Tab-separated table of C-alpha atoms in Angstrom:
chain	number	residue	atom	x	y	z
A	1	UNK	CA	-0.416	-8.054	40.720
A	2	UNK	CA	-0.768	-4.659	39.690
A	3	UNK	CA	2.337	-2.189	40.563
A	4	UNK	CA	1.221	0.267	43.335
A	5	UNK	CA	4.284	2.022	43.018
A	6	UNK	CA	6.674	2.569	40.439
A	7	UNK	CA	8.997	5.751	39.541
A	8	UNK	CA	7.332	8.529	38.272
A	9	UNK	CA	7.591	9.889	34.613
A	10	UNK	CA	8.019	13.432	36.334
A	11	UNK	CA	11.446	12.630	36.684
A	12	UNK	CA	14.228	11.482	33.629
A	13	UNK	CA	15.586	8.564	36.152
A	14	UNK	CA	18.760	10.345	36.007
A	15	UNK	CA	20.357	8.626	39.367
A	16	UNK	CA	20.475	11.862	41.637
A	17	UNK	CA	24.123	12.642	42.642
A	18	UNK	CA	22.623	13.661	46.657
A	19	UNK	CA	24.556	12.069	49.751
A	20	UNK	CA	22.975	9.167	51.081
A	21	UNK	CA	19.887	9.749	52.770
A	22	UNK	CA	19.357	13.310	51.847
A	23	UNK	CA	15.484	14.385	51.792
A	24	UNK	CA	16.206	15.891	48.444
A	25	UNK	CA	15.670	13.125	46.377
A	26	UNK	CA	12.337	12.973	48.155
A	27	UNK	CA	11.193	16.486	46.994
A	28	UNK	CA	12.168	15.644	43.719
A	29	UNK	CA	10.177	12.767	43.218
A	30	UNK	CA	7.277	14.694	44.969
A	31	UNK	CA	7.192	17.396	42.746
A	32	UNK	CA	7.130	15.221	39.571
A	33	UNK	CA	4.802	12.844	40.644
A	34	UNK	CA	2.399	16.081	41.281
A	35	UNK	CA	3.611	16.852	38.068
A	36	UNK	CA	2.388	14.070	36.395
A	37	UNK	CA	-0.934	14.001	38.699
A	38	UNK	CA	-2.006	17.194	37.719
A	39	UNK	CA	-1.122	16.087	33.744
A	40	UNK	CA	1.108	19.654	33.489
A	41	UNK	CA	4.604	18.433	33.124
A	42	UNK	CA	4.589	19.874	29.320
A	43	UNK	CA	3.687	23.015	30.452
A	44	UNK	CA	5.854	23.871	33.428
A	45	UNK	CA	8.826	25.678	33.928
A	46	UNK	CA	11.592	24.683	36.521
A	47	UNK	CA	13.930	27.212	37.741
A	48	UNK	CA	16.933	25.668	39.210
A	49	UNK	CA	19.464	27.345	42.073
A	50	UNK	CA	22.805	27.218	43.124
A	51	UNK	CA	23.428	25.003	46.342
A	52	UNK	CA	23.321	21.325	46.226
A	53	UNK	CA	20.251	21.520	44.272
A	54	UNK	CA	22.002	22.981	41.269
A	55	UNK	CA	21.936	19.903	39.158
A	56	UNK	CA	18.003	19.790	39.594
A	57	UNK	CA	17.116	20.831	35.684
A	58	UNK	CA	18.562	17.232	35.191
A	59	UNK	CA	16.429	14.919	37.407
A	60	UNK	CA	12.984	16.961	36.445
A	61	UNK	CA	11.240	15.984	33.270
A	62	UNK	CA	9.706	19.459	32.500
A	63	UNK	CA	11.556	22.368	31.082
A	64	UNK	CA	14.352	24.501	33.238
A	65	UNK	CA	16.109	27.243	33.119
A	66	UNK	CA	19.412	27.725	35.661
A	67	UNK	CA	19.684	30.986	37.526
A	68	UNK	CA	22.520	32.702	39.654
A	69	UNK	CA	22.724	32.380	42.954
A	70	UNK	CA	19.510	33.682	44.994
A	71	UNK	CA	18.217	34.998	41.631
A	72	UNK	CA	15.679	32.418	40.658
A	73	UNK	CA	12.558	34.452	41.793
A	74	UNK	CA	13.250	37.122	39.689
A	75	UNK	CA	14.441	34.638	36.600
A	76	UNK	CA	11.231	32.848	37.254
A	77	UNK	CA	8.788	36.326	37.282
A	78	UNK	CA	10.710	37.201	33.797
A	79	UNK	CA	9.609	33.667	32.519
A	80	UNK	CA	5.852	33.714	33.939
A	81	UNK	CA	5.683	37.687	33.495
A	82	UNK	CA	6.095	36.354	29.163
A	83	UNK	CA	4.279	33.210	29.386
A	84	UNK	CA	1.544	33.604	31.420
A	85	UNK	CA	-0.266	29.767	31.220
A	86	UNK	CA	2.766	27.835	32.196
A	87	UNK	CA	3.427	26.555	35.434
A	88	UNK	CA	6.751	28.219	36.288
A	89	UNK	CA	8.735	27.395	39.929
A	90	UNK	CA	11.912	27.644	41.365
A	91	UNK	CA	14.153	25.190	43.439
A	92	UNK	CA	15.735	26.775	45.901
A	93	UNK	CA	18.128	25.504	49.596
A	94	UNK	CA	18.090	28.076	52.080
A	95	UNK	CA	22.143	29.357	51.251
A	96	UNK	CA	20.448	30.296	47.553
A	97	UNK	CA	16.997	31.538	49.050
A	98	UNK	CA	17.529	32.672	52.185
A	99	UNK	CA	20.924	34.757	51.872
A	100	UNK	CA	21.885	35.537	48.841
A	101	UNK	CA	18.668	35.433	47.475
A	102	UNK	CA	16.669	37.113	50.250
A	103	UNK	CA	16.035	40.271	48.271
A	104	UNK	CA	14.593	38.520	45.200
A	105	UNK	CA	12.357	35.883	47.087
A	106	UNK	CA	11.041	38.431	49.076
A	107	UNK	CA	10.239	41.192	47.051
A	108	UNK	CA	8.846	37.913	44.280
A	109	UNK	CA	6.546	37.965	47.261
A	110	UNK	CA	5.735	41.544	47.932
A	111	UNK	CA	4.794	42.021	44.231
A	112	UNK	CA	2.034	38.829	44.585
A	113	UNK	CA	4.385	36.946	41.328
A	114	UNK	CA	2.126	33.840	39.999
A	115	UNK	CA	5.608	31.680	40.967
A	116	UNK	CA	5.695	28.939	43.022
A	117	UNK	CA	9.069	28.637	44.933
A	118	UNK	CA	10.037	25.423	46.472
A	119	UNK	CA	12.507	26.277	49.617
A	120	UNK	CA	14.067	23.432	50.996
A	121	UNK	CA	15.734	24.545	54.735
A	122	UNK	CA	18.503	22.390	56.090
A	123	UNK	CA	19.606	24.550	58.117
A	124	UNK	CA	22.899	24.460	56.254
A	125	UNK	CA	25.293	25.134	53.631
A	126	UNK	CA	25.358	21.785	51.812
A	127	UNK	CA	27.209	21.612	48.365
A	128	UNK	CA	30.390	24.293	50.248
A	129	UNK	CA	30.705	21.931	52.897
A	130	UNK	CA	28.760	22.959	56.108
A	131	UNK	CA	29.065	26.625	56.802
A	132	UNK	CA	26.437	28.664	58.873
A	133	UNK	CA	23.199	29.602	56.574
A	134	UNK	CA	20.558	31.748	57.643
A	135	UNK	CA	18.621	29.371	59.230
A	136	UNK	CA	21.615	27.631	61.418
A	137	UNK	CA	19.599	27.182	64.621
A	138	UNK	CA	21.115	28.796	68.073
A	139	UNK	CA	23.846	26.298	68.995
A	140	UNK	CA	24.187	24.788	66.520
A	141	UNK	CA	27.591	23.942	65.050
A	142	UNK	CA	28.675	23.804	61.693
A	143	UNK	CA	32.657	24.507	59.566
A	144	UNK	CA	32.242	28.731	60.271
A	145	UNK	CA	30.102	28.536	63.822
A	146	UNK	CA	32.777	25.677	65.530
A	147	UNK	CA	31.302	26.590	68.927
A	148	UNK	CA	27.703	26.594	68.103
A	149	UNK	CA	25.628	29.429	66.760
A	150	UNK	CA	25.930	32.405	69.392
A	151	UNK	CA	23.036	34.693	68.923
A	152	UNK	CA	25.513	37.779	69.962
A	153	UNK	CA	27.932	36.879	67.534
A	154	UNK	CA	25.946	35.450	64.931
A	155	UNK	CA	22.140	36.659	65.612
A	156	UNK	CA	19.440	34.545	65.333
A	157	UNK	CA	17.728	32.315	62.565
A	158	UNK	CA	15.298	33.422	59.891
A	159	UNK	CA	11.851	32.107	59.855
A	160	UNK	CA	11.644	32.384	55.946
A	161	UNK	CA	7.550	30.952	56.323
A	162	UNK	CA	6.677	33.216	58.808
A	163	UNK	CA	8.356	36.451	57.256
A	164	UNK	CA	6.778	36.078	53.974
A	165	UNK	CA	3.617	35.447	54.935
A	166	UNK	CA	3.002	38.651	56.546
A	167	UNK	CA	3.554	40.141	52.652
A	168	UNK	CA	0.407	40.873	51.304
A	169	UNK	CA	1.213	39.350	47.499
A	170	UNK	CA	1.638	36.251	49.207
A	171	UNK	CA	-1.109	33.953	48.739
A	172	UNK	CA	-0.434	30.324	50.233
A	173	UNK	CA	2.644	29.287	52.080
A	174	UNK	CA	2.881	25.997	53.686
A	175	UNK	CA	5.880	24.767	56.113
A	176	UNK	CA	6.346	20.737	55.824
A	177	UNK	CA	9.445	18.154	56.721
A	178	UNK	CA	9.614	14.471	55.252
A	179	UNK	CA	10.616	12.452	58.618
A	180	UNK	CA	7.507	9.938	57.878
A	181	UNK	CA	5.070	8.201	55.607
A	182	UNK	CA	2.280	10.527	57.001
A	183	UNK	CA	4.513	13.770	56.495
A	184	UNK	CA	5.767	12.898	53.184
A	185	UNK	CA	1.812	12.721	52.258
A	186	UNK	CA	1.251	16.247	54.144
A	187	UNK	CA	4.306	17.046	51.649
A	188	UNK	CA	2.899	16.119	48.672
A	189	UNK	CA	-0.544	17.698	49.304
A	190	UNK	CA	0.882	20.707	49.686
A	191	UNK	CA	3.206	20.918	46.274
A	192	UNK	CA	0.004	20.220	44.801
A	193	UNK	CA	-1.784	23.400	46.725
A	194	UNK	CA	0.946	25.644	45.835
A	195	UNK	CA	0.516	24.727	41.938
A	196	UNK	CA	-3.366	24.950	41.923
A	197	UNK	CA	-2.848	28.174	44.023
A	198	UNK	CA	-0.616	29.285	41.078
A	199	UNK	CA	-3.014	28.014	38.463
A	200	UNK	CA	-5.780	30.452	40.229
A	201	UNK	CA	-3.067	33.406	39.863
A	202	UNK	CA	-4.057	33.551	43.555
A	203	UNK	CA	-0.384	35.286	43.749
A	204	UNK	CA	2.691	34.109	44.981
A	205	UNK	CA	3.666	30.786	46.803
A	206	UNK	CA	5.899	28.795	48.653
A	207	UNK	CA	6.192	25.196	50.700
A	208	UNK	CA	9.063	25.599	52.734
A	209	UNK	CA	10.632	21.772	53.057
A	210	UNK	CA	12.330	20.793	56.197
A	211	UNK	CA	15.130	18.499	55.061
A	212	UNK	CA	18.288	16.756	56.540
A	213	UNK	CA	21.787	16.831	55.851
A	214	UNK	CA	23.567	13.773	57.007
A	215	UNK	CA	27.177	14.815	55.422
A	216	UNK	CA	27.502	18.242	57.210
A	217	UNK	CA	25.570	17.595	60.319
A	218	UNK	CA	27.471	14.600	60.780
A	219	UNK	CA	25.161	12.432	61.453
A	220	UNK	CA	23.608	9.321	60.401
A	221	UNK	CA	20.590	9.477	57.910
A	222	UNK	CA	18.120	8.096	60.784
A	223	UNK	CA	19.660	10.150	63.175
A	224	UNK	CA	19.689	13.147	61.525
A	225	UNK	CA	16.131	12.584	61.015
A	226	UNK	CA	15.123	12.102	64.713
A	227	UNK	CA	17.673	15.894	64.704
A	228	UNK	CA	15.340	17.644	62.499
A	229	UNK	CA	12.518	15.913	64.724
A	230	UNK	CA	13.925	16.910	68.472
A	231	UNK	CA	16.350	20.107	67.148
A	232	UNK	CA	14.141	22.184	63.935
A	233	UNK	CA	10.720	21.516	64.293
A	234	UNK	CA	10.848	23.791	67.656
A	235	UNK	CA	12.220	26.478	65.600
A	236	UNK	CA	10.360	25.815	62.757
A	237	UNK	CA	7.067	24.934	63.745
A	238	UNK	CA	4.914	23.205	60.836
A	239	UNK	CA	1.577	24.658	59.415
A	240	UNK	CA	-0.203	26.665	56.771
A	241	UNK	CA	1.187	30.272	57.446
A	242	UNK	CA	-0.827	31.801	54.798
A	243	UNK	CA	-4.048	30.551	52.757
A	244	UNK	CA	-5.415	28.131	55.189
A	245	UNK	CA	-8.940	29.634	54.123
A	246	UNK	CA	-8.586	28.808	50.534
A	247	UNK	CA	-10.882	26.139	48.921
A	248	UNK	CA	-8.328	23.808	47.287
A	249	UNK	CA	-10.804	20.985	46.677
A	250	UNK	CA	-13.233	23.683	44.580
A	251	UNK	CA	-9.652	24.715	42.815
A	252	UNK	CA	-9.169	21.586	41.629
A	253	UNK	CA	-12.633	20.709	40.614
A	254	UNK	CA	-12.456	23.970	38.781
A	255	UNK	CA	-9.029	22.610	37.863
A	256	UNK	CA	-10.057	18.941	36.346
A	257	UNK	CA	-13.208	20.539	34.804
A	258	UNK	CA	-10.941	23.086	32.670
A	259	UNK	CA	-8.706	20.078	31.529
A	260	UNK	CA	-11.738	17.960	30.830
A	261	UNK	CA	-13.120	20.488	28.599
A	262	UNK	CA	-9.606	21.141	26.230
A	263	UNK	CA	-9.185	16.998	26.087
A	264	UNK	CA	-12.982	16.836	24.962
B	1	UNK	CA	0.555	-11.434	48.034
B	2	UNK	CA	3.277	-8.548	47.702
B	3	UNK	CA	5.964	-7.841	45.821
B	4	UNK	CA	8.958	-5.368	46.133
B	5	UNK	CA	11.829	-4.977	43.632
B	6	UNK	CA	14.887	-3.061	43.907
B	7	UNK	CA	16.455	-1.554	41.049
B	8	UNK	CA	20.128	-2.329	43.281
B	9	UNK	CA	22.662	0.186	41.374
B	10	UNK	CA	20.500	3.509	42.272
B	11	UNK	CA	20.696	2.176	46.636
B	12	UNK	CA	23.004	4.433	49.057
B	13	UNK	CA	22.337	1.990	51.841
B	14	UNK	CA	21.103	5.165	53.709
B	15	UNK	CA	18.562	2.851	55.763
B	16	UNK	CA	15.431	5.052	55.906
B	17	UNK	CA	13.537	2.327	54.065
B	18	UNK	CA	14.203	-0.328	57.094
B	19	UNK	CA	13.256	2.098	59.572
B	20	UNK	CA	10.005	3.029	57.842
B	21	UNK	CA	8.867	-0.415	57.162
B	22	UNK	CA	6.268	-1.864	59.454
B	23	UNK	CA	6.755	-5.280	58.994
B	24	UNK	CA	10.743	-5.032	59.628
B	25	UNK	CA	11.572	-7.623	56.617
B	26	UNK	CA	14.107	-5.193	54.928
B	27	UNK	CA	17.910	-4.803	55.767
B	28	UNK	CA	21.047	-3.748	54.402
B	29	UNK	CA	22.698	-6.433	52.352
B	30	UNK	CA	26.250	-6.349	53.836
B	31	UNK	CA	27.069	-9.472	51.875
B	32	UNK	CA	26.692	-7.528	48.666
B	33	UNK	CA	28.100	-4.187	47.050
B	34	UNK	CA	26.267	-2.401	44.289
B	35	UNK	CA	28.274	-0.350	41.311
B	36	UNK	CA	28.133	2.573	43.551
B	37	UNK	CA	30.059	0.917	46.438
B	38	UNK	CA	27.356	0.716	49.010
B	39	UNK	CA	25.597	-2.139	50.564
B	40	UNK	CA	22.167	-2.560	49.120
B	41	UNK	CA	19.119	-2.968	50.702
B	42	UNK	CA	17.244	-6.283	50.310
B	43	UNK	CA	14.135	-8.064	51.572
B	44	UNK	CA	14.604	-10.926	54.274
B	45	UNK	CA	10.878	-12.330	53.574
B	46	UNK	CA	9.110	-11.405	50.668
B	47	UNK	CA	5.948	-13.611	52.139
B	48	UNK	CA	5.780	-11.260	54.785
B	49	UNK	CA	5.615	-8.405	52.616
B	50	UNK	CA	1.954	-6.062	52.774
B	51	UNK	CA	2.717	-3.611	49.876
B	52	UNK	CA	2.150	-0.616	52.165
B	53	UNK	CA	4.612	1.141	49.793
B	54	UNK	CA	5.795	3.070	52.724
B	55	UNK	CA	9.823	1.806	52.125
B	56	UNK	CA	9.526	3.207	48.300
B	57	UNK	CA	7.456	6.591	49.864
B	58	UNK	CA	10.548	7.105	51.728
B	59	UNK	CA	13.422	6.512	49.365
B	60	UNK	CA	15.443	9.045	48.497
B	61	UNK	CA	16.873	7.509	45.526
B	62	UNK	CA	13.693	5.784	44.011
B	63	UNK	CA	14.929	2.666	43.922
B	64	UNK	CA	12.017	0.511	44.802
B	65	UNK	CA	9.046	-0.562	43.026
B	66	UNK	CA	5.924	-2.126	44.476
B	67	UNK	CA	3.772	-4.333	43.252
B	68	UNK	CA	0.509	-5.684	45.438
């Protein structure tokens, strides 16, 4: 029997220190087994957040580098901006990205950084325990919105996907979730687009993750999936918001040729 | 001819692997506690087992291994 599946070396096997049933341990594992596909874990930079997702420089087997809160786009251009071959991208929920950090993932953007930024949206604060984020959706209730997210009180949620991709120096941004086998595919495909985008210095990019949070929803880990199914997905529709047209098979030809050539 | 292997003390019982498998042989082991205090998950019939891999795709925790 051969092994079809087996951990990936993109990862140190560090067990993760996530809630039960949390999609980030999924992410993870995607993003070093893409790691390892593409044969660049020695050459790529992780740039890890504040948020539940703080501990990530531990669980990836490539280099990191831990930013303050919000501020891993602009850590992250400093590090590409002075070594330009190296795959360099940020880890990011949407308390760090999409609050604190809105200014420096969005003008990362609007100045076309080769970064990749990996944005995973639970529409949640996770590690503080369960206050309103950004991208709380309209009713929803969580520790600082006990009644449900008013949109007079509280205004509305930010489409982080949609936003940046009408910023020119964006160059491929992809919204996914991880409820399935087939999504979890979609998933991986696109961490793999966003790094051979980078590779091409095609400018900036971003796959937006949607991911559950059992603890502070309050839900069971199947439940909250079939949530994020019936409650986000409205909200945050899935596609390609920017760089649908680009030829990702002819990048990674180009891609696999270049590697073939050093190894030869 | 299958196989699936659990590496036990990494489980969190969350369950998304018996939802996601096709051939419904895997459950949580409430017989058993792992070093993290959770219930583990296990396989019920092994024979039954098609190595789609789609229990380890889903794992948060990368706790199983699959051999086919």
């Amino acid at each position: 029997m051969a092994v079809v599946f087996e951990a990936t070396k993109g990862l140190t096997g560090k067990p993760f220190h996530y809630c039960p049933g949390c999609t980030h341990g999924i992410i993870h594992r995607l993003i070093g087994e893409v790691m390892c596909e593409l044969g660049i874990l020695e050459e790529t930079v992780s740039v890890a957040s504040v948020g539940c997702s703080y501990n990530s420089y531990e669980y990836f087997a490539c280099d990191a580098v831990q930013a303050a809160h919000g501020r891993a786009p602009a850590v992250a251009t400093g590090i590409k901006r002075n070594i330009k071959d190296k795959f360099v991208f940020t880890y990011q929920g949407d308390g760090d990205l999409a609050s604190i950090g809105a200014a420096e993932i969005t003008h990362a953007a609007a100045r076309g950084e080769k970064i990749t930024a990996f944005f995973v949206n639970n529409a949640v604060y996770g590690m503080t325990s369960g206050q309103m984020a950004p991208t709380t959706l309209l009713g929803q209730v969580t520790t600082t919105s006990p009644f449900g997210r008013d949109a007079s009180y509280q205004g509305y949620p930010i489409n982080v996907s949609e936003l940046l991709s009408n910023l020119t120096g964006s160059a491929y941004i992809e919204r996914v979730c991880l409820t399935d086998y087939k999504n979890i595919q979609a998933a991986k495909k696109a961490i793999k687009q966003a790094f051979l985008a980078q590779q091409a210095n095609l400018g900036f990019t971003m796959v937006e993750f949607l991911s559950t949070c059992p603890t502070n929803w309050g839900k069971e880990p199947l439940e909250a999936m079939d949530w994020l199914k019936e409650k986000m997905l409205p909200q945050y529709p899935l596609g390609v918001y920017k760089g649908a047209d680009i030829d990702f098979k002819k990048l990674e030809a180009d891609f696999k040729a270049a590697r073939g050539g050093e190894n030869a | 001819m299958a196989k699936v292997s659990f590496n036990d003390d990494l489980c969190k019982g969350c369950g998304l692997c018996v939802n996601a498998c096709p051939k419904k042989i895997l459950q949580l082991d409430n017989s058993r506690l792992n070093n993290k205090g959770y219930h583990p998950v296990s396989c019920t019939d092994m024979s039954a087992c098609i190595g789609c891999a789609f229990c380890a795709t889903t794992c948060p925790d990368v706790v199983i291994t699959v051999e086919r």
